[in-house]
PDB file of C-alpha atoms in Angstrom:
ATOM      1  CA  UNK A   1      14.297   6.442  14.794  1.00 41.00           C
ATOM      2  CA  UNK A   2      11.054   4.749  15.787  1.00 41.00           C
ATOM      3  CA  UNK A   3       9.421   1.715  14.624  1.00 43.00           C
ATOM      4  CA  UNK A   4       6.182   3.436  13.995  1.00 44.00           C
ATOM      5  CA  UNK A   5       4.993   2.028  10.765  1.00 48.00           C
ATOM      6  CA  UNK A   6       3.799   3.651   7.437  1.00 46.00           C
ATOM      7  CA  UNK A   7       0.096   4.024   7.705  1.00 46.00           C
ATOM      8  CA  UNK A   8      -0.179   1.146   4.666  1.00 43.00           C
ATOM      9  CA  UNK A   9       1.859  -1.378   2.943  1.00 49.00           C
ATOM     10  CA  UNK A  10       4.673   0.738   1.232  1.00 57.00           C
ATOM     11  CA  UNK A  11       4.629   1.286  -2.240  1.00 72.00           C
ATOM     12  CA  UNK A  12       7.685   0.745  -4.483  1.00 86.00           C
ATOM     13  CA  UNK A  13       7.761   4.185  -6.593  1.00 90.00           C
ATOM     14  CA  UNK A  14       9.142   3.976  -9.863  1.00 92.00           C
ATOM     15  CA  UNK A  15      10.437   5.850 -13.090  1.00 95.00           C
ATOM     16  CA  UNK A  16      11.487   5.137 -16.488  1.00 95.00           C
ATOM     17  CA  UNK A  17      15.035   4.113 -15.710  1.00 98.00           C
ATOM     18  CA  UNK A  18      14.535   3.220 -11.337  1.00 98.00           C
ATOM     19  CA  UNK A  19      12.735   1.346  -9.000  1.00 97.00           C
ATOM     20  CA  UNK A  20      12.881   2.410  -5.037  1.00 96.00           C
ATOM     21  CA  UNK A  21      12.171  -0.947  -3.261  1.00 93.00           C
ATOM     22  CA  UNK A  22      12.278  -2.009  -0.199  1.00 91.00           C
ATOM     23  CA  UNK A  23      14.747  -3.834   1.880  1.00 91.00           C
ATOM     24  CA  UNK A  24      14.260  -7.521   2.830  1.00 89.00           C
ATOM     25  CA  UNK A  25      15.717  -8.812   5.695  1.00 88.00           C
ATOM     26  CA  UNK A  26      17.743 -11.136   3.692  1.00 92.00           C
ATOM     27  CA  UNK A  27      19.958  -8.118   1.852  1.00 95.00           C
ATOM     28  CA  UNK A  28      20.096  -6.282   5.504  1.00 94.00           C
ATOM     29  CA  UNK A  29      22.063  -9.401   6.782  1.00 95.00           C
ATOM     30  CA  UNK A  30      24.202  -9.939   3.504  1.00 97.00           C
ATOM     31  CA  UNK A  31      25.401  -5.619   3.845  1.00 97.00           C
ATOM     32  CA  UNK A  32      26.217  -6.275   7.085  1.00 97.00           C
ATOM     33  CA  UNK A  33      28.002  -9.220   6.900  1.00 97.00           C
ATOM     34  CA  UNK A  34      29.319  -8.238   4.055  1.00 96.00           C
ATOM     35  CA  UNK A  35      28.486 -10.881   1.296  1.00 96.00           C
ATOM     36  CA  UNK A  36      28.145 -10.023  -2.113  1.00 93.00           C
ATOM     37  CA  UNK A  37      25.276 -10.675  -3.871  1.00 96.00           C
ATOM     38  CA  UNK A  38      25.145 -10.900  -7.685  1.00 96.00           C
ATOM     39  CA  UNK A  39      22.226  -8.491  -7.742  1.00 97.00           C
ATOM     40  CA  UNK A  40      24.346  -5.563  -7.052  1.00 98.00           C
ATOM     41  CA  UNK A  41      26.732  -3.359  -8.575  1.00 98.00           C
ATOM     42  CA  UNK A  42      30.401  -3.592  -8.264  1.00 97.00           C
ATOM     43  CA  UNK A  43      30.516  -0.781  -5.590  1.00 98.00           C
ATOM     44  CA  UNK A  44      27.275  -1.717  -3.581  1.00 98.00           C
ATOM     45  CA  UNK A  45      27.374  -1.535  -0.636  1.00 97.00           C
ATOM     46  CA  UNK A  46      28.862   1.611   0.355  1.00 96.00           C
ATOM     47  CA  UNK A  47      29.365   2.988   3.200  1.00 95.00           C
ATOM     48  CA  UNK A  48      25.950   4.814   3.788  1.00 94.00           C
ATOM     49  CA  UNK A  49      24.052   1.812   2.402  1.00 96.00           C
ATOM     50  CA  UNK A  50      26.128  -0.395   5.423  1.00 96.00           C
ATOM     51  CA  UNK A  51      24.914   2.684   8.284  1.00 94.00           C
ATOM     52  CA  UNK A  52      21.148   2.377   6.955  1.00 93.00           C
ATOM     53  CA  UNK A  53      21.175  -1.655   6.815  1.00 94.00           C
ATOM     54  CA  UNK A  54      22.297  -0.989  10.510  1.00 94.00           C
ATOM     55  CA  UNK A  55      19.462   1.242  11.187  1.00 89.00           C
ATOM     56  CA  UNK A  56      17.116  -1.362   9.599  1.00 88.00           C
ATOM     57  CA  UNK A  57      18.602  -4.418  11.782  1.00 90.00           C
ATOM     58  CA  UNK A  58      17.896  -2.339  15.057  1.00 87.00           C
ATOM     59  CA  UNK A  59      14.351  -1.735  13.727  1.00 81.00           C
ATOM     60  CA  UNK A  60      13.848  -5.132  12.450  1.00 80.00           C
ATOM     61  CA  UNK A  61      14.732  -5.968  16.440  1.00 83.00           C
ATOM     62  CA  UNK A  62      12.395  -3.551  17.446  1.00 79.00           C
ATOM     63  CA  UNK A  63       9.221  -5.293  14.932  1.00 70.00           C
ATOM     64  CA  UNK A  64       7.776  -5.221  12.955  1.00 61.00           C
ATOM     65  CA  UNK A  65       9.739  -7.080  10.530  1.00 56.00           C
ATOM     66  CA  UNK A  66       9.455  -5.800   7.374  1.00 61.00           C
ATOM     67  CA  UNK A  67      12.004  -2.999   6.629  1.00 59.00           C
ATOM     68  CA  UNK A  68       9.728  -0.840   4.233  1.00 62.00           C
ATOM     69  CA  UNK A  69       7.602  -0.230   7.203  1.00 60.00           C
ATOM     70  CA  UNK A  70      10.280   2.330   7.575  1.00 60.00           C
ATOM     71  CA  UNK A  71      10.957   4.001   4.296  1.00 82.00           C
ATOM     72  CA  UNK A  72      13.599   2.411   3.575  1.00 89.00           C
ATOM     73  CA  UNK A  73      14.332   1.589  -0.318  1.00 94.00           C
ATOM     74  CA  UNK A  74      16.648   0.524  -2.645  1.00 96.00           C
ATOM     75  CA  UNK A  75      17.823   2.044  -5.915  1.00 98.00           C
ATOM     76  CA  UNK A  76      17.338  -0.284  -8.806  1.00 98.00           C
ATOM     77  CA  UNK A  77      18.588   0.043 -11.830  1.00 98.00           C
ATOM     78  CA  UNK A  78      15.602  -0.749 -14.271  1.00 97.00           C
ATOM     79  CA  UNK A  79      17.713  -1.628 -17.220  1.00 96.00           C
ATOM     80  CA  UNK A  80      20.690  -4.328 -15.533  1.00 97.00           C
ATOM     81  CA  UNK A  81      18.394  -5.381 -12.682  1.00 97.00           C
ATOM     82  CA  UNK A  82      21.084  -4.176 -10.184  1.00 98.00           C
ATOM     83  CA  UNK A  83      21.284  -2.129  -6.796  1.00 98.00           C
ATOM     84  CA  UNK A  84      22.767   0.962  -6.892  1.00 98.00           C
ATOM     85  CA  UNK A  85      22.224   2.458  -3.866  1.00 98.00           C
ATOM     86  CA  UNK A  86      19.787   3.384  -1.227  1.00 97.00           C
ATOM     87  CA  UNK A  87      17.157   5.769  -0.257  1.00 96.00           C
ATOM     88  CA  UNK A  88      15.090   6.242   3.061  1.00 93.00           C
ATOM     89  CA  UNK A  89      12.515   8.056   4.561  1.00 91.00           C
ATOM     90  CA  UNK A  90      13.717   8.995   8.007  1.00 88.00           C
ATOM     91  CA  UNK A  91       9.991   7.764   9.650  1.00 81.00           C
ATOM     92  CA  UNK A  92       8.207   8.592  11.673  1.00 83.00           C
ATOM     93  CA  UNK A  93       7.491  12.797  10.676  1.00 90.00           C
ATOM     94  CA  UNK A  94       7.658  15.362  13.303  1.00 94.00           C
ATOM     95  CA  UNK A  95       4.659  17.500  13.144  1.00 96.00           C
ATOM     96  CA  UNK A  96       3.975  16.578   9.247  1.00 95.00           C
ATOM     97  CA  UNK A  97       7.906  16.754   8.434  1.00 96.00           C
ATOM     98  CA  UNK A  98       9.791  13.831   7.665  1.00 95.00           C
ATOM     99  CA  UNK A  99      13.610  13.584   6.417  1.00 95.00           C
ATOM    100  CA  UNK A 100      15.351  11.651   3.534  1.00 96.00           C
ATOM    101  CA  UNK A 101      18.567  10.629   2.740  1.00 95.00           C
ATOM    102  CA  UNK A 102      19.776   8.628  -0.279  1.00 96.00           C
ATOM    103  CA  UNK A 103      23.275   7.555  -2.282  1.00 96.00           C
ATOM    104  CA  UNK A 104      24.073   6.248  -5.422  1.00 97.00           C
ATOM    105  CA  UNK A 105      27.209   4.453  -5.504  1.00 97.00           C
ATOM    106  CA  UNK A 106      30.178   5.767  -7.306  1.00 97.00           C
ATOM    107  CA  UNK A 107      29.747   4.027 -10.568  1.00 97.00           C
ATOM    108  CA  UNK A 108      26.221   4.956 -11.130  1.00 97.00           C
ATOM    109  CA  UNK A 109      27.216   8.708 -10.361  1.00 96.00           C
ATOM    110  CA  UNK A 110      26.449  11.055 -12.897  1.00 95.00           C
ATOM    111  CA  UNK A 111      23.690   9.425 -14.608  1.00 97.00           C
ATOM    112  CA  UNK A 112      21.120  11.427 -12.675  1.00 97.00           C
ATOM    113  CA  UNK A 113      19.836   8.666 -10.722  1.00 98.00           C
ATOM    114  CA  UNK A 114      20.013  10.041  -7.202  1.00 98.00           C
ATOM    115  CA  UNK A 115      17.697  13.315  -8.330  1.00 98.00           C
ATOM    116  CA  UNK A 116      15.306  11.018 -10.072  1.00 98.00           C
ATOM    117  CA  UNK A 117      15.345   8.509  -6.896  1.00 97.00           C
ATOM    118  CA  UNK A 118      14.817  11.545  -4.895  1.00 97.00           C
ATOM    119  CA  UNK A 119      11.997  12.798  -6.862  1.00 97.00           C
ATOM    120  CA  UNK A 120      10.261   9.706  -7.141  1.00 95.00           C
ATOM    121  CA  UNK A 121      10.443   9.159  -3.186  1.00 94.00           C
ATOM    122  CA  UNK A 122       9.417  12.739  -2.751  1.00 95.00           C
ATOM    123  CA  UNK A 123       6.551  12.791  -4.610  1.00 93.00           C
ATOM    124  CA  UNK A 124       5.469   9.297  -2.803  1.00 92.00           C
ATOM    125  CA  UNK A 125       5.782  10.509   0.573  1.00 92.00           C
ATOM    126  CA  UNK A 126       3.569  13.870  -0.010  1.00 93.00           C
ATOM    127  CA  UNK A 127       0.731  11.282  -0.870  1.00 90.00           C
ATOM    128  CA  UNK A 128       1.385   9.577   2.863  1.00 89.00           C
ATOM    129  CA  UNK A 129      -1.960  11.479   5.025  1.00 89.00           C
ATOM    130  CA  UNK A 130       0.609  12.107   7.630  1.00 89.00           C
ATOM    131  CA  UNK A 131       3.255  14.047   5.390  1.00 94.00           C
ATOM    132  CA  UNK A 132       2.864  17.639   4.410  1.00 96.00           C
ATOM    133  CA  UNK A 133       6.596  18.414   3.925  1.00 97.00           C
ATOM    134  CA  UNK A 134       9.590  16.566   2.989  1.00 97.00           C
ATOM    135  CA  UNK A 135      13.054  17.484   3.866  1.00 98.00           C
ATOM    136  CA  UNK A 136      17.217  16.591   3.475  1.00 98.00           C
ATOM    137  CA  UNK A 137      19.790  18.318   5.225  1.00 97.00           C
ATOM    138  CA  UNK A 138      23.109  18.821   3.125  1.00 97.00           C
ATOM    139  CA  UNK A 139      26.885  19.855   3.837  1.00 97.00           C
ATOM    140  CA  UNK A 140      27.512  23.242   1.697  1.00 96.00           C
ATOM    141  CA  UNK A 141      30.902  21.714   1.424  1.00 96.00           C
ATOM    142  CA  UNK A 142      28.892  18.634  -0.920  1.00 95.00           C
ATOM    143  CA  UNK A 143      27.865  20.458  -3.651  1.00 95.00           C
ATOM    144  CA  UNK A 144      26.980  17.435  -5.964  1.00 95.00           C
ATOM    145  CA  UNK A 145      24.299  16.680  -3.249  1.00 96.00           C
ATOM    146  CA  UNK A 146      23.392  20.564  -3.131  1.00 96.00           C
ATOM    147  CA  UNK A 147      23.053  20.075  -7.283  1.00 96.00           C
ATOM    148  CA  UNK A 148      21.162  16.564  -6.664  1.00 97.00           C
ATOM    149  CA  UNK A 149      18.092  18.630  -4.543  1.00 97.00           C
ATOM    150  CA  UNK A 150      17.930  21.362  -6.496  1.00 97.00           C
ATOM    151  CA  UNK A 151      17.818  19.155  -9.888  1.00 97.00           C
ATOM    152  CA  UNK A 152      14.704  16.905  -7.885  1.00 97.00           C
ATOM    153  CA  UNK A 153      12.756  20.334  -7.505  1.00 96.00           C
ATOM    154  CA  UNK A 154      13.497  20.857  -3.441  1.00 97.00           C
ATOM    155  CA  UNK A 155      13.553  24.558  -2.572  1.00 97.00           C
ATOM    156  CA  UNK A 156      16.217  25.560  -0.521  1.00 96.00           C
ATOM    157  CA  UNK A 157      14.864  27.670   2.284  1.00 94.00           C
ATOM    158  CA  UNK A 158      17.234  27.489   5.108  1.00 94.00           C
ATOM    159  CA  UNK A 159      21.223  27.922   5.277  1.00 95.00           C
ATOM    160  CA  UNK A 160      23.587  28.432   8.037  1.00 96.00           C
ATOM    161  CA  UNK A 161      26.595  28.694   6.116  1.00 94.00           C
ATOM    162  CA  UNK A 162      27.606  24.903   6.674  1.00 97.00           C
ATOM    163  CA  UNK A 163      24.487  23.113   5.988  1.00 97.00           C
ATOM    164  CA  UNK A 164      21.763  23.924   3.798  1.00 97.00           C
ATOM    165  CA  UNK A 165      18.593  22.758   4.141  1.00 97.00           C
ATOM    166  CA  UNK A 166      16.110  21.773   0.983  1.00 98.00           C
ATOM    167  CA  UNK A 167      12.161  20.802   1.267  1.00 98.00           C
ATOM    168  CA  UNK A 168       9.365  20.192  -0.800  1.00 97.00           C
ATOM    169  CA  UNK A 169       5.513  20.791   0.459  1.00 96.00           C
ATOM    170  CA  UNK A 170       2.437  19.168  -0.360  1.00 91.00           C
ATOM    171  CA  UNK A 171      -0.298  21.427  -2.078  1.00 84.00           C
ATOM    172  CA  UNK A 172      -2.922  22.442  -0.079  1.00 74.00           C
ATOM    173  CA  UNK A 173      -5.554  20.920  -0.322  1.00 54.00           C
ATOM    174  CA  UNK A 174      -9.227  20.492   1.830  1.00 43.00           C
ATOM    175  CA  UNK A 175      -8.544  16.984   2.598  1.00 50.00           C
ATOM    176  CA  UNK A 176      -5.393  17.216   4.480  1.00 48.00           C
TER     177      UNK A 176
END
């Protein structure tokens, strides 16, 4: 990943029952050193949210130092105030295409959190001027995460038998 930034100061999407925001450097160091902090569910961190903090550390290193420079968010639970999991843009795109990735820990499962995460993100990064489609690879063998895209309106349009991959496309429009 590059330390390219977002073309302006990230926005913190949210819906009725989420809020995506970013990182601070702050909760990077506590994942990774594994403190708990009393603004996050029982079963946050997991083990995704510890890989991305590491991601954000090495771009952190790199500058500049704010971690939603890079997409990177975190899943907030409107009602209880708490983390429950992560979600990141995968920045910079690749010829208007950028990747996400997101998890909701275990006790927030089921709640539909992680499509509604995913849509809100979505729909954010098709409004980025550099973004025209937005992308996740999944494991056939996960199909919660298979029902997760399809329930935050991703089309599936590629499948090699082990991975499928969904996307979502900005409309056209003249000012793109």
């Amino acid at each position: 990943m590059s330390s390219f930034p977002l073309p302006f100061p990230p926005a913190e999407p949210t819906t009725e029952r989420l809020r995506l925001r970013n990182w601070s450097p702050a909760e990077v160091t506590d994942v990774l050193a594994d403190r708990r902090s009393a603004r996050w569910a029982e079963d946050f961190p997991a083990e995704g949210d510890r890989v991305i903090a590491g991601v954000i550390a090495g771009q952190i290193a790199e500058g500049p130092g704010d971690p939603g420079a890079h997409g990177h968010r975190l899943i907030i639970e409107q009602e209880s105030g708490l983390v429950v999991g992560s979600i990141s843009l995968l920045w910079p795109p690749n010829e208007g295409s950028v990747e996400f990735g997101y998890g909701v820990v275990a006790s927030r499962r089921g709640r539909g959190y992680a499509p509604e995460a995913a849509r809100a993100l979505v729909a954010y990064a098709l409004t980025l001027p550099e973004v025209t489609t937005v992308y996740a690879d999944v494991e056939r063998a996960n199909p919660a995460s298979l029902r997760v895209l399809e329930k935050a309106g991703l089309h599936r349009w590629s499948d090699d038998g082990t991975t499928a991959r969904f996307r979502a496309t900005a409309p056209e429009t003249s000012g793109r």
